[in-house]
PDB file of C-alpha atoms in Angstrom:
ATOM      1  CA  ALA A 505      46.086 -19.129-116.677  1.00 91.00           C
ATOM      2  CA  ALA A 506      47.387 -17.772-113.354  1.00 92.00           C
ATOM      3  CA  ALA A 507      44.604 -19.461-111.395  1.00 92.00           C
ATOM      4  CA  ARG A 508      45.244 -22.800-113.083  1.00 91.00           C
ATOM      5  CA  ARG A 509      48.974 -22.762-112.362  1.00 94.00           C
ATOM      6  CA  GLU A 510      48.328 -21.779-108.742  1.00 95.00           C
ATOM      7  CA  ILE A 511      46.023 -24.773-108.313  1.00 94.00           C
ATOM      8  CA  ALA A 512      48.514 -27.031-110.100  1.00 95.00           C
ATOM      9  CA  CYS A 513      51.349 -25.897-107.815  1.00 96.00           C
ATOM     10  CA  LEU A 514      49.195 -26.441-104.725  1.00 96.00           C
ATOM     11  CA  LEU A 515      48.415 -29.968-105.918  1.00 95.00           C
ATOM     12  CA  ALA A 516      52.122 -30.617-106.455  1.00 95.00           C
ATOM     13  CA  MET A 517      52.945 -29.613-102.871  1.00 95.00           C
ATOM     14  CA  ASN A 518      50.699 -32.383-101.629  1.00 92.00           C
ATOM     15  CA  ASP A 519      51.427 -34.937-104.391  1.00 92.00           C
ATOM     16  CA  ALA A 520      53.780 -34.091-107.244  1.00 92.00           C
ATOM     17  CA  ASP A 521      52.420 -36.993-109.296  1.00 91.00           C
ATOM     18  CA  ASN A 522      48.772 -35.934-109.093  1.00 91.00           C
ATOM     19  CA  PRO A 523      47.329 -36.716-112.562  1.00 86.00           C
ATOM     20  CA  ASP A 524      45.180 -33.566-112.598  1.00 89.00           C
ATOM     21  CA  ILE A 525      48.246 -31.291-112.747  1.00 92.00           C
ATOM     22  CA  ALA A 526      48.997 -31.906-116.424  1.00 88.00           C
ATOM     23  CA  ALA A 527      45.458 -31.156-117.551  1.00 86.00           C
ATOM     24  CA  LEU A 528      45.239 -28.003-115.450  1.00 88.00           C
ATOM     25  CA  LEU A 529      48.342 -26.712-117.204  1.00 88.00           C
ATOM     26  CA  ALA A 530      47.175 -27.615-120.719  1.00 81.00           C
ATOM     27  CA  ASP A 531      46.698 -24.032-121.859  1.00 83.00           C
ATOM     28  CA  ALA A 532      48.256 -21.989-119.051  1.00 91.00           C
ATOM     29  CA  GLY A 533      51.842 -22.614-120.158  1.00 91.00           C
ATOM     30  CA  ARG A 534      51.261 -20.912-123.494  1.00 93.00           C
ATOM     31  CA  ARG A 535      50.125 -17.678-121.819  1.00 94.00           C
ATOM     32  CA  ASP A 536      51.836 -17.470-118.444  1.00 96.00           C
ATOM     33  CA  PRO A 537      55.653 -17.584-117.980  1.00 96.00           C
ATOM     34  CA  VAL A 538      55.414 -18.905-114.406  1.00 97.00           C
ATOM     35  CA  ALA A 539      53.228 -21.771-115.588  1.00 96.00           C
ATOM     36  CA  ALA A 540      55.614 -22.358-118.484  1.00 96.00           C
ATOM     37  CA  ALA A 541      58.617 -22.623-116.146  1.00 97.00           C
ATOM     38  CA  PHE A 542      56.659 -24.991-113.901  1.00 96.00           C
ATOM     39  CA  ILE A 543      55.743 -27.229-116.860  1.00 94.00           C
ATOM     40  CA  VAL A 544      59.295 -27.412-118.208  1.00 94.00           C
ATOM     41  CA  ALA A 545      60.724 -28.188-114.764  1.00 95.00           C
ATOM     42  CA  ARG A 546      58.182 -31.017-114.376  1.00 93.00           C
ATOM     43  CA  ALA A 547      59.323 -32.515-117.646  1.00 91.00           C
ATOM     44  CA  ILE A 548      62.980 -32.287-116.585  1.00 92.00           C
ATOM     45  CA  ALA A 549      62.078 -33.964-113.269  1.00 92.00           C
ATOM     46  CA  GLY A 550      60.590 -36.882-115.186  1.00 89.00           C
ATOM     47  CA  ARG A 551      56.950 -35.834-114.821  1.00 86.00           C
ATOM     48  CA  PRO A 552      55.917 -34.687-118.320  1.00 68.00           C
ATOM     49  CA  ALA A 553      53.205 -32.106-117.921  1.00 62.00           C
ATOM     50  CA  GLN A 554      51.815 -32.251-121.450  1.00 65.00           C
ATOM     51  CA  ASP A 555      52.616 -33.109-125.055  1.00 78.00           C
ATOM     52  CA  ASP A 556      55.726 -32.134-127.032  1.00 83.00           C
ATOM     53  CA  ALA A 557      54.057 -29.148-128.674  1.00 88.00           C
ATOM     54  CA  LEU A 558      53.161 -27.562-125.332  1.00 89.00           C
ATOM     55  CA  LEU A 559      56.663 -28.082-123.989  1.00 90.00           C
ATOM     56  CA  ASP A 560      58.158 -26.354-127.057  1.00 92.00           C
ATOM     57  CA  ASP A 561      55.665 -23.496-126.731  1.00 94.00           C
ATOM     58  CA  CYS A 562      56.583 -23.087-123.051  1.00 94.00           C
ATOM     59  CA  LEU A 563      60.279 -22.838-123.891  1.00 95.00           C
ATOM     60  CA  ALA A 564      59.528 -20.272-126.593  1.00 96.00           C
ATOM     61  CA  LEU A 565      57.452 -18.189-124.160  1.00 97.00           C
ATOM     62  CA  LEU A 566      60.251 -18.242-121.575  1.00 97.00           C
ATOM     63  CA  GLN A 567      62.736 -17.040-124.180  1.00 97.00           C
ATOM     64  CA  LYS A 568      60.370 -14.261-125.248  1.00 96.00           C
ATOM     65  CA  ALA A 569      59.833 -13.238-121.618  1.00 95.00           C
ATOM     66  CA  ARG A 570      63.634 -13.183-121.098  1.00 95.00           C
ATOM     67  CA  TYR A 571      63.346 -15.565-118.196  1.00 97.00           C
ATOM     68  CA  PRO A 572      66.900 -15.744-116.745  1.00 95.00           C
ATOM     69  CA  ARG A 573      66.918 -19.553-116.619  1.00 97.00           C
ATOM     70  CA  ALA A 574      65.409 -20.077-120.083  1.00 97.00           C
ATOM     71  CA  GLY A 575      68.713 -21.191-121.622  1.00 95.00           C
ATOM     72  CA  ARG A 576      69.405 -23.641-118.795  1.00 95.00           C
ATOM     73  CA  LEU A 577      65.924 -25.158-119.081  1.00 95.00           C
ATOM     74  CA  GLN A 578      66.271 -25.401-122.860  1.00 94.00           C
ATOM     75  CA  THR A 579      69.488 -27.393-122.442  1.00 93.00           C
ATOM     76  CA  GLU A 580      68.079 -29.697-119.773  1.00 93.00           C
ATOM     77  CA  THR A 581      64.916 -30.536-121.720  1.00 90.00           C
ATOM     78  CA  LYS A 582      67.001 -32.128-124.475  1.00 83.00           C
ATOM     79  CA  SER A 583      67.476 -35.174-122.268  1.00 75.00           C
ATOM     80  CA  ALA A 584      64.056 -35.039-120.583  1.00 71.00           C
ATOM     81  CA  ALA A 585      61.366 -37.610-121.259  1.00 62.00           C
ATOM     82  CA  ARG A 586      58.574 -36.196-123.348  1.00 62.00           C
ATOM     83  CA  ALA A 587      54.898 -37.035-123.326  1.00 60.00           C
ATOM     84  CA  HIS A 588      53.032 -37.723-126.537  1.00 53.00           C
ATOM     85  CA  GLY A 589      49.398 -36.718-126.600  1.00 57.00           C
ATOM     86  CA  ALA A 590      47.537 -34.146-124.555  1.00 60.00           C
ATOM     87  CA  ALA A 591      46.004 -34.994-121.201  1.00 63.00           C
ATOM     88  CA  ALA A 592      42.247 -35.243-120.885  1.00 68.00           C
ATOM     89  CA  PRO A 593      40.501 -32.068-119.697  1.00 72.00           C
ATOM     90  CA  VAL A 594      39.867 -31.774-115.974  1.00 75.00           C
ATOM     91  CA  ASP A 595      37.136 -30.026-114.004  1.00 78.00           C
ATOM     92  CA  CYS A 596      38.934 -27.494-111.789  1.00 78.00           C
ATOM     93  CA  ARG A 597      36.176 -27.727-109.190  1.00 81.00           C
ATOM     94  CA  LYS A 598      36.795 -31.440-108.735  1.00 83.00           C
ATOM     95  CA  ALA A 599      40.543 -30.899-108.406  1.00 84.00           C
ATOM     96  CA  LEU A 600      40.260 -28.143-105.796  1.00 86.00           C
ATOM     97  CA  PRO A 601      39.725 -30.286-102.659  1.00 88.00           C
ATOM     98  CA  ALA A 602      43.273 -31.634-103.013  1.00 88.00           C
ATOM     99  CA  ALA A 603      44.735 -28.122-103.412  1.00 90.00           C
ATOM    100  CA  ILE A 604      45.238 -27.574 -99.701  1.00 90.00           C
ATOM    101  CA  LEU A 605      46.780 -24.358 -98.357  1.00 94.00           C
ATOM    102  CA  SER A 606      48.614 -26.053 -95.476  1.00 95.00           C
ATOM    103  CA  PRO A 607      50.580 -28.852 -97.176  1.00 94.00           C
ATOM    104  CA  PRO A 608      52.361 -31.475 -95.062  1.00 93.00           C
ATOM    105  CA  LEU A 609      56.112 -31.511 -94.565  1.00 94.00           C
ATOM    106  CA  LEU A 610      57.011 -34.868 -96.101  1.00 88.00           C
ATOM    107  CA  SER A 611      60.752 -34.670 -95.438  1.00 90.00           C
ATOM    108  CA  LYS A 612      62.498 -35.789 -92.239  1.00 91.00           C
ATOM    109  CA  THR A 613      64.709 -33.367 -90.334  1.00 94.00           C
ATOM    110  CA  GLU A 614      68.450 -34.061 -90.065  1.00 96.00           C
ATOM    111  CA  ARG A 615      70.599 -32.235 -87.486  1.00 97.00           C
ATOM    112  CA  LEU A 616      73.920 -30.912 -88.808  1.00 97.00           C
ATOM    113  CA  SER A 617      75.152 -28.996 -85.756  1.00 97.00           C
ATOM    114  CA  ALA A 618      74.251 -28.390 -82.117  1.00 95.00           C
ATOM    115  CA  ALA A 619      76.051 -25.039 -81.740  1.00 93.00           C
ATOM    116  CA  PRO A 620      74.609 -23.279 -83.538  1.00 95.00           C
ATOM    117  CA  ASP A 621      71.528 -25.450 -83.897  1.00 97.00           C
ATOM    118  CA  ILE A 622      71.389 -26.326 -87.618  1.00 98.00           C
ATOM    119  CA  THR A 623      68.974 -28.746 -89.281  1.00 98.00           C
ATOM    120  CA  ILE A 624      68.106 -29.625 -92.869  1.00 98.00           C
ATOM    121  CA  CYS A 625      65.017 -31.113 -94.512  1.00 98.00           C
ATOM    122  CA  ARG A 626      66.165 -32.712 -97.741  1.00 97.00           C
ATOM    123  CA  ALA A 627      64.034 -32.652-100.903  1.00 96.00           C
ATOM    124  CA  ALA A 628      61.195 -30.960 -99.033  1.00 97.00           C
ATOM    125  CA  ILE A 629      60.080 -29.078-102.165  1.00 97.00           C
ATOM    126  CA  ALA A 630      59.691 -30.617-105.636  1.00 96.00           C
ATOM    127  CA  PRO A 631      61.947 -29.192-108.401  1.00 97.00           C
ATOM    128  CA  GLU A 632      59.032 -27.734-110.365  1.00 97.00           C
ATOM    129  CA  ILE A 633      57.838 -25.838-107.288  1.00 98.00           C
ATOM    130  CA  CYS A 634      61.340 -24.393-106.891  1.00 98.00           C
ATOM    131  CA  GLU A 635      61.204 -23.258-110.527  1.00 98.00           C
ATOM    132  CA  TYR A 636      57.774 -21.761-109.891  1.00 98.00           C
ATOM    133  CA  VAL A 637      59.226 -19.635-107.083  1.00 98.00           C
ATOM    134  CA  ILE A 638      62.142 -18.443-109.218  1.00 98.00           C
ATOM    135  CA  ALA A 639      59.858 -17.568-112.129  1.00 97.00           C
ATOM    136  CA  HIS A 640      57.452 -15.695-109.855  1.00 96.00           C
ATOM    137  CA  ALA A 641      60.264 -13.672-108.257  1.00 96.00           C
ATOM    138  CA  ALA A 642      62.599 -13.050-111.217  1.00 94.00           C
ATOM    139  CA  SER A 643      60.856  -9.895-112.468  1.00 91.00           C
ATOM    140  CA  ARG A 644      60.806  -8.430-108.943  1.00 92.00           C
ATOM    141  CA  LEU A 645      64.572  -8.566-108.272  1.00 89.00           C
ATOM    142  CA  GLY A 646      66.413  -5.521-106.965  1.00 84.00           C
ATOM    143  CA  PRO A 647      69.667  -4.869-105.060  1.00 72.00           C
ATOM    144  CA  SER A 648      69.962  -6.849-101.811  1.00 71.00           C
ATOM    145  CA  LEU A 649      69.738  -4.783 -98.641  1.00 66.00           C
ATOM    146  CA  VAL A 650      70.872  -5.177 -95.030  1.00 63.00           C
ATOM    147  CA  TYR A 651      69.332  -3.975 -91.769  1.00 68.00           C
ATOM    148  CA  ASP A 652      70.083  -0.326 -90.929  1.00 66.00           C
ATOM    149  CA  PRO A 653      70.832  -0.209 -87.170  1.00 64.00           C
ATOM    150  CA  VAL A 654      70.517   3.588 -87.096  1.00 64.00           C
ATOM    151  CA  ASN A 655      67.210   4.192 -88.852  1.00 68.00           C
ATOM    152  CA  GLY A 656      65.674   0.755 -88.378  1.00 64.00           C
ATOM    153  CA  GLY A 657      65.011   0.244 -92.089  1.00 69.00           C
ATOM    154  CA  MET A 658      67.022  -1.442 -94.824  1.00 68.00           C
ATOM    155  CA  MET A 659      70.038  -0.130 -96.721  1.00 62.00           C
ATOM    156  CA  ARG A 660      72.602  -1.173 -99.334  1.00 62.00           C
ATOM    157  CA  ASP A 661      75.977  -2.409 -98.088  1.00 65.00           C
ATOM    158  CA  PRO A 662      79.048  -3.894 -99.835  1.00 64.00           C
ATOM    159  CA  LEU A 663      78.730  -6.750 -97.341  1.00 66.00           C
ATOM    160  CA  ARG A 664      75.945  -8.124 -99.563  1.00 69.00           C
ATOM    161  CA  THR A 665      76.237  -8.099-103.345  1.00 71.00           C
ATOM    162  CA  SER A 666      73.339 -10.288-104.494  1.00 79.00           C
ATOM    163  CA  ALA A 667      69.909  -9.318-105.855  1.00 89.00           C
ATOM    164  CA  THR A 668      66.705  -9.875-103.873  1.00 92.00           C
ATOM    165  CA  ALA A 669      62.960 -10.027-104.419  1.00 94.00           C
ATOM    166  CA  SER A 670      61.109  -9.645-101.115  1.00 93.00           C
ATOM    167  CA  LEU A 671      57.644 -11.137-101.585  1.00 95.00           C
ATOM    168  CA  SER A 672      55.256  -9.108 -99.435  1.00 93.00           C
ATOM    169  CA  PRO A 673      51.582 -10.156 -99.177  1.00 92.00           C
ATOM    170  CA  ILE A 674      50.707  -8.199-102.319  1.00 93.00           C
ATOM    171  CA  ASP A 675      53.376 -10.153-104.260  1.00 94.00           C
ATOM    172  CA  GLN A 676      52.132 -13.580-103.197  1.00 94.00           C
ATOM    173  CA  ASP A 677      49.642 -15.976-104.706  1.00 96.00           C
ATOM    174  CA  LEU A 678      47.975 -18.977-103.063  1.00 96.00           C
ATOM    175  CA  ALA A 679      50.846 -21.306-103.954  1.00 97.00           C
ATOM    176  CA  LEU A 680      53.368 -19.012-102.247  1.00 97.00           C
ATOM    177  CA  ILE A 681      51.138 -18.702 -99.178  1.00 97.00           C
ATOM    178  CA  ALA A 682      51.180 -22.497 -98.916  1.00 97.00           C
ATOM    179  CA  LEU A 683      54.951 -22.543 -99.435  1.00 98.00           C
ATOM    180  CA  ASN A 684      55.435 -20.039 -96.603  1.00 98.00           C
ATOM    181  CA  ARG A 685      53.405 -22.316 -94.339  1.00 97.00           C
ATOM    182  CA  LEU A 686      55.507 -25.307 -95.344  1.00 97.00           C
ATOM    183  CA  ILE A 687      58.730 -23.436 -94.565  1.00 98.00           C
ATOM    184  CA  ALA A 688      57.286 -22.469 -91.160  1.00 98.00           C
ATOM    185  CA  LYS A 689      56.712 -26.160 -90.447  1.00 97.00           C
ATOM    186  CA  ALA A 690      60.310 -26.954 -91.379  1.00 97.00           C
ATOM    187  CA  ALA A 691      61.480 -24.184 -89.035  1.00 98.00           C
ATOM    188  CA  ASP A 692      59.069 -25.342 -86.299  1.00 97.00           C
ATOM    189  CA  CYS A 693      57.839 -21.769 -85.928  1.00 98.00           C
ATOM    190  CA  PRO A 694      54.350 -20.225 -85.998  1.00 97.00           C
ATOM    191  CA  GLU A 695      53.480 -18.970 -89.473  1.00 97.00           C
ATOM    192  CA  GLU A 696      52.581 -15.481 -88.227  1.00 97.00           C
ATOM    193  CA  GLN A 697      56.099 -14.975 -86.845  1.00 98.00           C
ATOM    194  CA  GLY A 698      57.683 -15.261 -90.285  1.00 98.00           C
ATOM    195  CA  GLU A 699      58.989 -12.266 -92.214  1.00 97.00           C
ATOM    196  CA  PHE A 700      58.382 -12.020 -95.956  1.00 97.00           C
ATOM    197  CA  LEU A 701      59.949 -14.724 -98.089  1.00 97.00           C
ATOM    198  CA  SER A 702      62.915 -13.295 -99.989  1.00 96.00           C
ATOM    199  CA  VAL A 703      64.259 -14.838-103.191  1.00 97.00           C
ATOM    200  CA  LEU A 704      67.979 -14.210-103.664  1.00 95.00           C
ATOM    201  CA  HIS A 705      69.981 -14.354-106.888  1.00 95.00           C
ATOM    202  CA  TYR A 706      73.784 -14.660-106.917  1.00 94.00           C
ATOM    203  CA  SER A 707      75.765 -14.241-110.130  1.00 93.00           C
ATOM    204  CA  PRO A 708      79.407 -15.409-110.296  1.00 95.00           C
ATOM    205  CA  GLY A 709      81.500 -13.506-107.767  1.00 94.00           C
ATOM    206  CA  GLN A 710      78.533 -12.314-105.705  1.00 92.00           C
ATOM    207  CA  GLN A 711      78.374 -13.215-102.022  1.00 92.00           C
ATOM    208  CA  TYR A 712      77.127 -12.289 -98.553  1.00 91.00           C
ATOM    209  CA  ARG A 713      80.138 -11.740 -96.298  1.00 92.00           C
ATOM    210  CA  PRO A 714      80.191 -13.027 -92.673  1.00 94.00           C
ATOM    211  CA  HIS A 715      77.300 -11.600 -90.663  1.00 94.00           C
ATOM    212  CA  PHE A 716      74.671 -12.269 -88.006  1.00 95.00           C
ATOM    213  CA  ASP A 717      70.956 -12.371 -88.777  1.00 96.00           C
ATOM    214  CA  CYS A 718      70.022 -10.923 -85.376  1.00 95.00           C
ATOM    215  CA  ILE A 719      68.902  -7.302 -85.304  1.00 92.00           C
ATOM    216  CA  PRO A 720      69.999  -4.666 -82.737  1.00 91.00           C
ATOM    217  CA  ALA A 721      67.852  -2.979 -80.115  1.00 91.00           C
ATOM    218  CA  GLY A 722      65.305  -0.528 -81.473  1.00 90.00           C
ATOM    219  CA  PRO A 723      61.646  -0.067 -82.463  1.00 91.00           C
ATOM    220  CA  ASP A 724      61.666  -3.017 -84.883  1.00 91.00           C
ATOM    221  CA  LEU A 725      62.994  -5.380 -82.213  1.00 94.00           C
ATOM    222  CA  ASP A 726      60.427  -4.093 -79.711  1.00 94.00           C
ATOM    223  CA  ARG A 727      57.617  -4.496 -82.225  1.00 95.00           C
ATOM    224  CA  SER A 728      58.275  -8.014 -83.548  1.00 96.00           C
ATOM    225  CA  GLY A 729      61.015  -9.495 -81.395  1.00 97.00           C
ATOM    226  CA  GLN A 730      64.365 -10.947 -82.377  1.00 97.00           C
ATOM    227  CA  ARG A 731      65.048 -13.020 -85.498  1.00 97.00           C
ATOM    228  CA  ILE A 732      65.183 -16.320 -83.671  1.00 98.00           C
ATOM    229  CA  LYS A 733      65.551 -18.593 -86.718  1.00 98.00           C
ATOM    230  CA  THR A 734      66.545 -18.424 -90.363  1.00 98.00           C
ATOM    231  CA  ALA A 735      65.218 -20.804 -93.025  1.00 98.00           C
ATOM    232  CA  LEU A 736      66.954 -21.143 -96.397  1.00 98.00           C
ATOM    233  CA  LEU A 737      65.265 -22.900 -99.322  1.00 98.00           C
ATOM    234  CA  PHE A 738      67.706 -24.002-102.024  1.00 98.00           C
ATOM    235  CA  LEU A 739      65.930 -23.327-105.318  1.00 98.00           C
ATOM    236  CA  ASN A 740      68.591 -24.721-107.664  1.00 97.00           C
ATOM    237  CA  ASP A 741      71.884 -26.588-107.483  1.00 96.00           C
ATOM    238  CA  ASP A 742      73.339 -26.124-110.976  1.00 95.00           C
ATOM    239  CA  TYR A 743      76.137 -23.787-109.866  1.00 97.00           C
ATOM    240  CA  GLU A 744      79.559 -23.999-108.222  1.00 97.00           C
ATOM    241  CA  GLY A 745      80.708 -22.389-104.972  1.00 97.00           C
ATOM    242  CA  GLY A 746      78.068 -20.480-103.040  1.00 97.00           C
ATOM    243  CA  GLU A 747      78.110 -22.622 -99.898  1.00 97.00           C
ATOM    244  CA  THR A 748      76.559 -21.363 -96.670  1.00 98.00           C
ATOM    245  CA  HIS A 749      79.535 -21.213 -94.299  1.00 98.00           C
ATOM    246  CA  PHE A 750      79.075 -21.242 -90.517  1.00 98.00           C
ATOM    247  CA  LEU A 751      82.335 -19.919 -89.154  1.00 97.00           C
ATOM    248  CA  ALA A 752      82.349 -21.167 -85.531  1.00 95.00           C
ATOM    249  CA  PRO A 753      81.895 -24.865 -86.334  1.00 95.00           C
ATOM    250  CA  ASP A 754      83.603 -24.321 -89.744  1.00 97.00           C
ATOM    251  CA  LEU A 755      80.668 -26.016 -91.434  1.00 97.00           C
ATOM    252  CA  LYS A 756      79.943 -25.457 -95.126  1.00 97.00           C
ATOM    253  CA  VAL A 757      76.507 -26.471 -96.404  1.00 97.00           C
ATOM    254  CA  ARG A 758      75.628 -26.808-100.064  1.00 95.00           C
ATOM    255  CA  GLY A 759      72.010 -27.840-100.188  1.00 95.00           C
ATOM    256  CA  GLY A 760      70.386 -29.738-103.015  1.00 97.00           C
ATOM    257  CA  ARG A 761      67.421 -28.340-104.904  1.00 97.00           C
ATOM    258  CA  GLY A 762      64.356 -28.315-102.654  1.00 98.00           C
ATOM    259  CA  ASP A 763      66.302 -28.683 -99.378  1.00 98.00           C
ATOM    260  CA  ILE A 764      65.343 -26.412 -96.469  1.00 98.00           C
ATOM    261  CA  LEU A 765      68.179 -25.432 -94.112  1.00 98.00           C
ATOM    262  CA  VAL A 766      67.152 -24.030 -90.718  1.00 98.00           C
ATOM    263  CA  PHE A 767      69.397 -22.535 -88.055  1.00 98.00           C
ATOM    264  CA  SER A 768      68.903 -20.688 -84.782  1.00 98.00           C
ATOM    265  CA  ASN A 769      70.187 -17.152 -84.311  1.00 98.00           C
ATOM    266  CA  VAL A 770      69.681 -17.112 -80.536  1.00 97.00           C
ATOM    267  CA  ASN A 771      70.703 -19.389 -77.691  1.00 94.00           C
ATOM    268  CA  ALA A 772      68.473 -21.095 -75.118  1.00 91.00           C
ATOM    269  CA  ASN A 773      68.206 -17.826 -73.161  1.00 92.00           C
ATOM    270  CA  GLY A 774      67.047 -15.871 -76.219  1.00 92.00           C
ATOM    271  CA  ALA A 775      70.276 -13.901 -76.504  1.00 94.00           C
ATOM    272  CA  PRO A 776      72.065 -13.629 -79.887  1.00 95.00           C
ATOM    273  CA  ASP A 777      74.132 -16.755 -80.482  1.00 96.00           C
ATOM    274  CA  ARG A 778      77.702 -15.741 -81.379  1.00 95.00           C
ATOM    275  CA  SER A 779      78.243 -19.124 -83.045  1.00 96.00           C
ATOM    276  CA  SER A 780      75.543 -18.349 -85.630  1.00 97.00           C
ATOM    277  CA  ARG A 781      77.827 -16.041 -87.638  1.00 97.00           C
ATOM    278  CA  HIS A 782      77.726 -17.211 -91.244  1.00 97.00           C
ATOM    279  CA  ALA A 783      78.410 -16.217 -94.827  1.00 96.00           C
ATOM    280  CA  GLY A 784      77.091 -16.947 -98.282  1.00 96.00           C
ATOM    281  CA  LEU A 785      80.324 -17.751-100.095  1.00 96.00           C
ATOM    282  CA  ALA A 786      80.960 -16.387-103.571  1.00 96.00           C
ATOM    283  CA  VAL A 787      79.462 -18.263-106.499  1.00 96.00           C
ATOM    284  CA  THR A 788      82.280 -19.357-108.818  1.00 97.00           C
ATOM    285  CA  ALA A 789      80.247 -20.611-111.796  1.00 97.00           C
ATOM    286  CA  GLY A 790      76.594 -20.591-112.774  1.00 96.00           C
ATOM    287  CA  GLU A 791      73.881 -18.694-110.901  1.00 96.00           C
ATOM    288  CA  LYS A 792      72.521 -19.435-107.431  1.00 97.00           C
ATOM    289  CA  TRP A 793      68.857 -18.982-106.466  1.00 97.00           C
ATOM    290  CA  LEU A 794      67.871 -19.160-102.819  1.00 97.00           C
ATOM    291  CA  GLY A 795      64.755 -18.539-100.741  1.00 98.00           C
ATOM    292  CA  SER A 796      65.345 -16.906 -97.341  1.00 97.00           C
ATOM    293  CA  LYS A 797      62.893 -16.416 -94.508  1.00 98.00           C
ATOM    294  CA  TRP A 798      63.486 -15.065 -90.992  1.00 98.00           C
ATOM    295  CA  PHE A 799      61.266 -15.954 -88.037  1.00 98.00           C
ATOM    296  CA  ARG A 800      60.747 -13.506 -85.168  1.00 98.00           C
ATOM    297  CA  GLY A 801      60.188 -14.089 -81.470  1.00 97.00           C
ATOM    298  CA  LYS A 802      56.726 -12.497 -81.726  1.00 97.00           C
ATOM    299  CA  LYS A 803      54.141 -11.944 -84.458  1.00 97.00           C
ATOM    300  CA  PHE A 804      55.798 -10.140 -87.354  1.00 97.00           C
ATOM    301  CA  GLU A 805      54.316  -6.636 -87.604  1.00 93.00           C
ATOM    302  CA  PHE A 806      54.984  -4.678 -90.797  1.00 87.00           C
TER     303      PHE A 806
END
């Protein structure tokens, strides 16, 4: 089941309407919560993944697994188009050539600010892929941490009140490897300079107070270089508040689901850019899910 949903997600990154996706997911959604979330999100997006019975079974599995967005998906499927009749079986080997690990960035880049340099790629990731990421990360959530300038590690701080799942190589599957590569393209940075993708969860009232993403001098900076860019992937948009606020230009960004926001943390000389100070404003209603990835000035060593 896990292998089938990985292939299906890879196909969706290249072409969300690929007809092989539904057949690949025919049985996986009844056994695998990540596949189930992916299937339901496809139906909500207007791309029914299978017949009515499978969709109902997927929703039941998500409830049983206590998936945090199960209730939201249940509500949204009431107005979703449903397919009648199962898709024909598909040979996984014939579908594999289209499951590429370096998918193209199909979204154009729009500049929002010059100082700091802020760009956004709108609808770069399909809704079902966003749901896939949330479902993969949900069971791995823990308290969000900040950089410890004294010891060089990470620590808890009242500055940041969200929950985080940091997806190290052992936590990734092939679909997430491809997603990391796609985010690197949006950031216009080499893939090997990217830190681990983090998935953030904000409940009402939670926030990340004004801060810089740059790290201070020390062994970590010497080893991997400065955090030159930050990429944020908006995984949902069914919440209120929670804007990303850049203080110097007084710019508030509320991305749509699947948008990738990229901003520079350093200036043209490589020094920390004071105008890059930003905050994740408090969520006022609903729950916010966000992917965050920092890119270093050198290969990220961990």
